[in-house]
Amino acid sequence: MTGISKTGISRRTLLQAASGAAAMNVTRSFAQTKETLTFAAGLFAEAGRGDKTRAWVDKFNKSQDRYAIEPVAISFSKLADTVFTQMGGGGGPDLIRFDQTDFFAAVPAGRLFPVDDLLDLSKYKFQAADKFVKVDGKRIGIAFETANYAMLYNPALLKDGTPPKDFDAFVAAAKEATGKGKFGYAYRATMPERAGFWFDLSNYVYGFGGQWGGNGEPTLNSPEVIEAITQYKRVYDLGVIPKGADAATYRRMFWEGKIAMNVDNGGVGGIFSAQAPDFKFDAAPSPFPNKTQGITLTMLAFNANSKKKAAAAAFIEWMLQPEPQAELQLLLGASNVATQIPRAEEELKKYPWVTAFDQNTPNGQPFLVRSLESKTLDFQQVVCENVLRCLIGGESPKQVMADAQAQALSRILRR
């Protein structure tokens, strides 16, 4: 006899319900025992890639029962100020995805804990960009995403549909493609686009064998830098670019078939593919004498204020496994991840242009002032101000870069 309660529900049903509730409570209690790490990134705030990256992180959460990552979305423009303020007060997220400039601002301030001290990373085969996350022999972060630069081009606007192989051929091709509402090339040359202006200038400087600094000294007036600015001005004076256009404008013009060539990062190729799926374009090495080109580098770093070292080590170790790395590389697009992971055949078939960007992986260099990385934004201001005097005011590259060198020494380094 099972017995019936006054409500008409059997004892067996009540026992089953109680048993189920107890099991649910155990499950909830078990889930709540997971140690949670916060992971702040502008990437989580991006449309499309943000959702995909959250799903990627959730695979770690489901892969084991000890730890959980909680994504924290902070827009790129606010991330550094927000996180630095929190870290300065002794708090902040456990893990942070920093861009290259903010990363090198955090390092001398002692805000980051060396990743080498979390776990043994000797078994991993890292990409070339790994050398840029090492400071004084310590690996302070993991290269989360590396976007290489190469030359995107529209075959329909170039003779025989082929890209130029050297700089003189590039100049000739840009002149030939310009006219009737079309332009041979595009780059940034305005202060409202200062960061992009700096990237484009840096690609010329690296491409002509120069550096912005080294051994603790600025080298803004070196012969190589002066030659790079001279060639940058040469292109500007030819009338082959849409002067004053910002990146959003000339990138749209590119996929509308109005720009022949543009040196940019691989993510821009992804934009073209998404915005104009039928638009035919390709990529080739940048046409400069030197193979070195810039990279936009983001690092995964561990907050020195955090006590959750074991949990951070577990996530980093999972992240660096081949399958998570391959999945991350696929969702990031034309970028590289931390380790050397081959691209999937279907990706190469769909986006053959990505190969040109991957070929530059060994030659990439961040858009930073070597040995003075934490002062890059100050250098950026000084350099761009003076180069504009050259482009618009007609002053010589030699004179404006001599002035830039003097200002860097007095205004930035206080000498």
Coordinates of N, CA and C in Angstrom, one line a residue, residues 180-355:
K180 N 39.6 58.7 -62.7 CA 38.2 58.4 -62.9 C 37.5 57.9 -61.6
G181 N 37.8 58.6 -60.5 CA 37.2 58.2 -59.2 C 37.9 57.1 -58.5
K182 N 39.0 56.6 -59.1 CA 39.7 55.5 -58.4 C 41.1 55.9 -58.0
F183 N 41.6 55.2 -57.0 CA 42.9 55.6 -56.4 C 43.8 54.3 -56.4
G184 N 45.1 54.6 -56.6 CA 46.0 53.4 -56.6 C 46.4 52.9 -55.2
Y185 N 46.2 53.7 -54.2 CA 46.6 53.3 -52.9 C 45.8 54.1 -51.8
A186 N 46.0 53.7 -50.6 CA 45.3 54.4 -49.5 C 46.1 54.2 -48.2
Y187 N 46.3 55.2 -47.4 CA 46.8 55.1 -46.1 C 46.3 56.3 -45.3
R188 N 46.6 56.3 -44.0 CA 46.1 57.4 -43.1 C 47.2 58.5 -42.9
A189 N 46.8 59.7 -42.9 CA 47.7 60.8 -42.7 C 47.0 62.0 -42.1
T190 N 46.3 61.8 -41.0 CA 45.6 62.8 -40.3 C 45.7 62.6 -38.8
M191 N 45.7 63.6 -38.0 CA 45.8 63.4 -36.5 C 44.5 62.8 -35.9
P192 N 43.3 63.0 -36.4 CA 42.2 62.2 -35.9 C 42.3 60.7 -36.0
E193 N 43.2 60.3 -37.0 CA 43.5 58.9 -37.2 C 44.9 58.6 -36.7
R194 N 45.3 59.2 -35.6 CA 46.7 59.2 -35.2 C 47.3 57.7 -35.0
A195 N 46.5 56.9 -34.4 CA 47.0 55.5 -34.1 C 47.2 54.8 -35.5
G196 N 46.3 54.9 -36.4 CA 46.5 54.3 -37.7 C 47.5 54.9 -38.5
F197 N 47.7 56.2 -38.4 CA 48.7 57.0 -39.0 C 50.1 56.5 -38.6
W198 N 50.2 56.2 -37.3 CA 51.4 55.7 -36.7 C 51.7 54.3 -37.3
F199 N 50.7 53.4 -37.4 CA 50.9 52.1 -37.9 C 51.4 52.2 -39.4
D200 N 50.7 53.0 -40.2 CA 51.1 53.1 -41.6 C 52.5 53.7 -41.7
L201 N 52.9 54.7 -40.9 CA 54.3 55.2 -40.9 C 55.3 54.1 -40.5
S202 N 54.9 53.4 -39.5 CA 55.8 52.3 -39.0 C 56.1 51.3 -40.0
N203 N 55.1 50.9 -40.8 CA 55.3 49.9 -41.9 C 56.3 50.4 -42.9
Y204 N 56.3 51.7 -43.2 CA 57.3 52.3 -44.1 C 58.7 52.3 -43.4
V205 N 58.7 52.7 -42.2 CA 60.0 52.7 -41.4 C 60.6 51.3 -41.4
Y206 N 59.8 50.3 -41.0 CA 60.3 48.9 -40.9 C 60.7 48.4 -42.3
G207 N 59.9 48.8 -43.3 CA 60.1 48.3 -44.6 C 61.3 48.9 -45.3
F208 N 61.8 50.0 -44.8 CA 63.0 50.6 -45.3 C 64.2 50.4 -44.3
G209 N 64.0 49.4 -43.4 CA 65.1 49.0 -42.6 C 65.3 49.9 -41.3
G210 N 64.4 50.7 -41.0 CA 64.5 51.6 -39.8 C 63.9 51.1 -38.6
Q211 N 64.1 51.8 -37.5 CA 63.5 51.5 -36.2 C 63.2 52.9 -35.5
W212 N 62.2 53.0 -34.7 CA 62.0 54.2 -34.0 C 62.9 54.4 -32.8
G213 N 63.5 53.3 -32.3 CA 64.4 53.5 -31.2 C 65.2 52.2 -31.0
G214 N 66.1 52.2 -30.0 CA 66.9 51.1 -29.7 C 68.0 51.4 -28.6
N215 N 68.2 50.4 -27.7 CA 69.2 50.6 -26.6 C 68.9 51.8 -25.8
G216 N 67.6 52.1 -25.6 CA 67.2 53.2 -24.7 C 67.2 54.6 -25.3
E217 N 67.5 54.6 -26.7 CA 67.6 55.9 -27.4 C 66.6 56.0 -28.5
P218 N 66.0 57.1 -28.7 CA 65.2 57.3 -29.9 C 66.1 57.4 -31.2
T219 N 65.6 56.9 -32.3 CA 66.4 57.0 -33.6 C 65.5 57.6 -34.7
L220 N 64.8 58.6 -34.3 CA 63.8 59.2 -35.2 C 64.5 59.9 -36.4
N221 N 65.8 60.3 -36.3 CA 66.4 61.0 -37.4 C 67.5 60.1 -38.0
S222 N 67.4 58.8 -37.9 CA 68.4 57.9 -38.5 C 68.2 58.0 -40.1
P223 N 69.2 57.7 -40.8 CA 69.1 57.7 -42.3 C 67.9 56.8 -42.8
E224 N 67.7 55.6 -42.2 CA 66.7 54.7 -42.6 C 65.3 55.3 -42.4
V225 N 65.1 56.0 -41.2 CA 63.8 56.6 -40.9 C 63.6 57.8 -41.9
I226 N 64.6 58.6 -42.1 CA 64.4 59.7 -43.0 C 64.1 59.2 -44.4
E227 N 64.7 58.1 -44.9 CA 64.3 57.6 -46.2 C 62.9 57.1 -46.2
A228 N 62.5 56.4 -45.1 CA 61.1 56.0 -45.1 C 60.1 57.1 -45.2
I229 N 60.3 58.2 -44.4 CA 59.4 59.3 -44.4 C 59.5 60.0 -45.8
T230 N 60.6 60.0 -46.4 CA 60.8 60.6 -47.8 C 59.9 59.8 -48.8
Q231 N 59.9 58.5 -48.7 CA 59.1 57.7 -49.6 C 57.6 57.8 -49.2
Y232 N 57.3 58.0 -48.0 CA 55.9 58.2 -47.5 C 55.4 59.5 -48.1
K233 N 56.2 60.5 -48.1 CA 55.8 61.8 -48.7 C 55.7 61.7 -50.2
R234 N 56.6 60.9 -50.8 CA 56.6 60.7 -52.3 C 55.2 60.2 -52.7
V235 N 54.7 59.2 -52.0 CA 53.4 58.7 -52.3 C 52.3 59.7 -52.1
Y236 N 52.4 60.4 -51.0 CA 51.4 61.5 -50.7 C 51.3 62.5 -51.8
D237 N 52.5 62.9 -52.3 CA 52.6 64.0 -53.3 C 52.1 63.6 -54.6
L238 N 52.1 62.3 -54.9 CA 51.7 61.8 -56.2 C 50.2 61.9 -56.5
G239 N 49.4 62.1 -55.4 CA 48.0 62.3 -55.6 C 47.3 60.9 -55.9
V240 N 47.9 59.8 -55.4 CA 47.3 58.5 -55.7 C 46.5 58.0 -54.5
I241 N 46.4 58.8 -53.4 CA 45.5 58.4 -52.3 C 44.4 59.3 -52.1
P242 N 43.3 58.8 -51.5 CA 42.1 59.7 -51.2 C 42.5 60.5 -49.9
K243 N 43.1 61.7 -50.1 CA 43.7 62.4 -48.9 C 42.6 62.8 -48.0
G244 N 42.8 62.6 -46.7 CA 41.9 63.0 -45.6 C 40.9 61.9 -45.3
A245 N 40.9 60.8 -46.1 CA 39.9 59.7 -45.8 C 40.4 58.9 -44.6
D246 N 39.4 58.6 -43.7 CA 39.8 57.7 -42.6 C 39.7 56.3 -43.1
A247 N 40.2 55.4 -42.2 CA 40.3 53.9 -42.6 C 38.9 53.3 -43.0
A248 N 37.9 53.7 -42.2 CA 36.6 53.1 -42.5 C 36.1 53.5 -43.9
T249 N 36.4 54.7 -44.3 CA 36.0 55.2 -45.6 C 36.8 54.5 -46.7
Y250 N 38.1 54.5 -46.6 CA 38.9 53.9 -47.8 C 38.8 52.4 -47.8
R251 N 38.5 51.8 -46.7 CA 38.3 50.3 -46.7 C 37.0 50.0 -47.4
R252 N 35.9 50.8 -47.2 CA 34.7 50.7 -48.0 C 34.9 50.9 -49.4
M253 N 35.7 51.9 -49.8 CA 36.0 52.2 -51.2 C 36.8 51.1 -51.8
F254 N 37.6 50.4 -51.0 CA 38.3 49.2 -51.5 C 37.4 48.2 -52.0
W255 N 36.5 47.7 -51.1 CA 35.6 46.7 -51.5 C 34.5 47.1 -52.6
E256 N 34.4 48.4 -52.8 CA 33.6 48.9 -53.8 C 34.3 49.0 -55.2
G257 N 35.6 48.6 -55.2 CA 36.4 48.6 -56.4 C 37.0 49.9 -56.7
K258 N 37.3 50.8 -55.7 CA 37.8 52.1 -56.0 C 39.2 52.3 -55.5
I259 N 39.8 51.3 -54.9 CA 41.2 51.4 -54.4 C 41.9 50.2 -54.9
A260 N 43.1 50.4 -55.5 CA 43.9 49.3 -56.0 C 44.7 48.5 -55.0
M261 N 45.3 49.2 -54.1 CA 46.3 48.6 -53.1 C 46.2 49.2 -51.8
N262 N 46.4 48.5 -50.7 CA 46.5 49.0 -49.4 C 47.2 48.0 -48.5
V263 N 48.2 48.5 -47.8 CA 49.0 47.7 -46.8 C 48.2 47.7 -45.5
D264 N 47.7 46.6 -45.0 CA 46.8 46.5 -43.9 C 46.9 45.2 -43.2
N265 N 46.2 45.0 -42.1 CA 46.3 43.7 -41.4 C 45.3 42.7 -41.9
G266 N 45.5 41.5 -41.6 CA 44.6 40.4 -42.2 C 43.2 40.5 -41.8
G267 N 42.9 41.1 -40.6 CA 41.5 41.3 -40.3 C 40.7 42.1 -41.3
V268 N 41.4 43.0 -42.0 CA 40.7 43.8 -43.0 C 40.3 42.9 -44.2
G269 N 41.1 41.9 -44.5 CA 40.6 41.0 -45.5 C 39.4 40.3 -45.1
G270 N 39.2 40.0 -43.8 CA 38.0 39.4 -43.3 C 36.8 40.3 -43.4
I271 N 37.1 41.6 -43.2 CA 36.0 42.6 -43.4 C 35.5 42.6 -44.8
F272 N 36.5 42.6 -45.8 CA 36.1 42.6 -47.2 C 35.3 41.4 -47.5
S273 N 35.7 40.3 -47.0 CA 35.0 39.0 -47.3 C 33.5 39.1 -46.8
A274 N 33.4 39.7 -45.6 CA 32.1 39.7 -45.0 C 31.2 40.8 -45.6
Q275 N 31.7 41.9 -46.0 CA 30.9 43.0 -46.5 C 30.6 42.9 -48.0
A276 N 31.5 42.2 -48.7 CA 31.3 42.1 -50.2 C 31.8 40.7 -50.6
P277 N 31.0 39.6 -50.3 CA 31.4 38.2 -50.5 C 31.8 38.0 -52.0
D278 N 31.2 38.7 -52.9 CA 31.5 38.5 -54.3 C 32.7 39.3 -54.8
F279 N 33.3 40.2 -54.0 CA 34.4 41.0 -54.4 C 35.7 40.2 -54.5
K280 N 36.4 40.3 -55.6 CA 37.6 39.5 -55.8 C 38.8 40.3 -55.5
F281 N 39.5 39.9 -54.5 CA 40.8 40.6 -54.1 C 41.8 39.5 -53.7
D282 N 43.0 39.9 -53.5 CA 44.1 39.0 -53.1 C 45.1 39.8 -52.2
A283 N 46.1 39.1 -51.8 CA 47.1 39.7 -50.9 C 48.5 39.2 -51.4
A284 N 49.5 40.1 -51.1 CA 50.9 39.8 -51.5 C 51.8 40.4 -50.5
P285 N 53.1 40.1 -50.4 CA 54.0 40.8 -49.5 C 54.0 42.3 -49.8
S286 N 54.2 43.0 -48.8 CA 54.4 44.5 -48.9 C 55.5 44.8 -49.8
P287 N 55.4 45.9 -50.6 CA 56.5 46.1 -51.7 C 57.7 46.9 -51.2
F288 N 58.0 46.8 -49.9 CA 59.2 47.5 -49.4 C 60.5 46.7 -49.5
P289 N 61.6 47.3 -49.5 CA 62.9 46.6 -49.6 C 63.1 45.6 -48.5
N290 N 62.7 45.9 -47.3 CA 62.9 45.0 -46.2 C 61.6 44.3 -45.9
K291 N 61.7 43.0 -45.5 CA 60.5 42.2 -45.3 C 59.8 42.5 -44.0
T292 N 60.5 43.1 -43.0 CA 59.9 43.4 -41.7 C 58.6 44.3 -41.9
Q293 N 57.5 43.9 -41.3 CA 56.3 44.7 -41.2 C 55.7 44.6 -39.8
G294 N 54.8 45.5 -39.6 CA 54.2 45.6 -38.2 C 53.3 44.5 -37.9
I295 N 53.0 44.3 -36.7 CA 52.0 43.4 -36.2 C 51.2 44.1 -35.1
T296 N 49.9 43.9 -35.1 CA 49.1 44.3 -33.9 C 49.0 43.1 -33.0
L297 N 49.5 43.2 -31.8 CA 49.7 42.1 -30.9 C 48.8 42.3 -29.7
T298 N 48.1 41.2 -29.3 CA 47.4 41.3 -28.0 C 47.9 40.1 -27.2
M299 N 48.0 40.4 -25.9 CA 48.6 39.4 -24.9 C 47.6 39.0 -23.9
L300 N 47.6 37.8 -23.5 CA 46.9 37.3 -22.3 C 47.8 37.4 -21.1
A301 N 47.4 38.2 -20.1 CA 48.3 38.5 -19.0 C 47.6 38.1 -17.7
F302 N 48.3 37.8 -16.7 CA 47.8 37.4 -15.4 C 48.0 38.6 -14.4
N303 N 47.0 39.0 -13.8 CA 47.0 40.1 -12.8 C 47.8 39.7 -11.6
A304 N 48.8 40.5 -11.2 CA 49.7 40.2 -10.1 C 48.9 40.3 -8.8
N305 N 47.7 41.0 -8.8 CA 46.9 41.0 -7.5 C 46.1 39.7 -7.3
S306 N 45.9 38.9 -8.3 CA 45.1 37.7 -8.2 C 45.9 36.6 -7.4
K307 N 45.1 35.9 -6.7 CA 45.7 34.8 -5.9 C 45.4 33.4 -6.6
K308 N 44.7 33.4 -7.7 CA 44.2 32.2 -8.3 C 45.2 31.7 -9.4
K309 N 46.4 31.4 -8.9 CA 47.4 31.0 -9.8 C 47.1 29.6 -10.4
A310 N 46.7 28.6 -9.6 CA 46.4 27.3 -10.1 C 45.3 27.3 -11.2
A311 N 44.3 28.1 -11.0 CA 43.2 28.2 -11.9 C 43.7 28.8 -13.2
A312 N 44.5 29.9 -13.1 CA 45.0 30.5 -14.3 C 45.9 29.6 -15.1
A313 N 46.7 28.8 -14.4 CA 47.6 27.8 -15.1 C 46.8 26.8 -15.8
A314 N 45.7 26.4 -15.2 CA 44.8 25.4 -15.8 C 44.2 25.9 -17.1
F315 N 43.8 27.1 -17.1 CA 43.2 27.7 -18.3 C 44.2 27.9 -19.4
I316 N 45.4 28.4 -19.0 CA 46.4 28.6 -20.0 C 46.9 27.3 -20.7
E317 N 47.0 26.3 -19.8 CA 47.4 25.0 -20.3 C 46.4 24.4 -21.3
W318 N 45.1 24.6 -21.0 CA 44.0 24.1 -21.9 C 44.1 24.9 -23.2
M319 N 44.2 26.2 -23.0 CA 44.2 27.1 -24.2 C 45.3 26.8 -25.2
L320 N 46.5 26.3 -24.7 CA 47.6 26.1 -25.6 C 47.6 24.7 -26.2
Q321 N 46.6 23.9 -25.9 CA 46.5 22.6 -26.6 C 46.1 22.8 -28.1
P322 N 46.5 21.9 -28.9 CA 46.2 22.0 -30.4 C 44.8 22.3 -30.8
E323 N 43.8 21.6 -30.2 CA 42.4 21.8 -30.6 C 41.9 23.2 -30.2
P324 N 42.1 23.6 -28.9 CA 41.6 25.0 -28.6 C 42.3 26.1 -29.4
Q325 N 43.7 25.8 -29.7 CA 44.4 26.8 -30.5 C 43.8 26.9 -31.9
A326 N 43.6 25.7 -32.5 CA 43.0 25.7 -33.9 C 41.6 26.4 -33.9
E327 N 40.8 26.1 -32.9 CA 39.5 26.7 -32.9 C 39.6 28.3 -32.7
L328 N 40.5 28.7 -31.8 CA 40.7 30.1 -31.6 C 41.2 30.8 -32.9
Q329 N 42.1 30.2 -33.5 CA 42.7 30.8 -34.8 C 41.6 30.9 -35.8
L330 N 40.7 29.9 -35.9 CA 39.7 29.9 -36.9 C 38.7 31.1 -36.6
L331 N 38.3 31.3 -35.4 CA 37.3 32.3 -35.0 C 37.9 33.7 -35.1
L332 N 39.3 33.8 -34.9 CA 39.9 35.1 -35.0 C 40.1 35.6 -36.4
G333 N 40.1 34.7 -37.4 CA 40.2 35.1 -38.8 C 41.6 34.9 -39.3
A334 N 42.2 36.0 -39.9 CA 43.5 35.9 -40.5 C 44.6 36.1 -39.5
S335 N 44.4 36.0 -38.3 CA 45.4 36.2 -37.3 C 46.1 34.9 -36.9
N336 N 47.3 35.0 -36.3 CA 47.9 33.9 -35.7 C 47.6 33.8 -34.2
V337 N 47.7 32.6 -33.6 CA 47.5 32.4 -32.2 C 48.9 32.2 -31.6
A338 N 49.0 31.8 -30.3 CA 50.3 31.7 -29.6 C 51.2 30.7 -30.2
T339 N 50.6 29.5 -30.5 CA 51.5 28.4 -31.0 C 51.4 28.2 -32.5
Q340 N 52.3 27.4 -33.0 CA 52.3 27.2 -34.5 C 51.3 26.1 -34.9
I341 N 50.1 26.6 -35.3 CA 49.0 25.7 -35.7 C 48.7 25.9 -37.2
P342 N 48.7 24.8 -38.0 CA 48.4 24.9 -39.4 C 46.9 25.3 -39.6
R343 N 46.6 26.0 -40.6 CA 45.3 26.4 -40.9 C 44.5 25.2 -41.6
A344 N 43.2 25.2 -41.3 CA 42.4 24.1 -41.9 C 42.3 24.3 -43.4
E345 N 42.2 23.2 -44.1 CA 42.1 23.2 -45.6 C 40.9 24.0 -46.1
E346 N 39.8 23.9 -45.4 CA 38.6 24.6 -45.8 C 38.8 26.1 -45.6
E347 N 39.5 26.5 -44.6 CA 39.8 27.9 -44.4 C 40.6 28.5 -45.5
L348 N 41.7 27.8 -45.9 CA 42.6 28.2 -47.0 C 41.9 28.2 -48.3
K349 N 41.0 27.3 -48.5 CA 40.2 27.3 -49.8 C 39.3 28.5 -49.9
K350 N 38.7 28.8 -48.7 CA 37.7 29.9 -48.7 C 38.4 31.3 -48.7
Y351 N 39.6 31.3 -48.0 CA 40.3 32.6 -47.9 C 41.8 32.4 -48.3
P352 N 42.0 32.2 -49.6 CA 43.4 31.9 -50.0 C 44.4 33.1 -49.7
W353 N 43.9 34.3 -49.6 CA 44.7 35.5 -49.4 C 45.4 35.4 -48.0
V354 N 44.9 34.6 -47.1 CA 45.4 34.6 -45.7 C 46.9 34.1 -45.7
T355 N 47.3 33.4 -46.7 CA 48.6 32.8 -46.8 C 49.7 33.9 -46.8

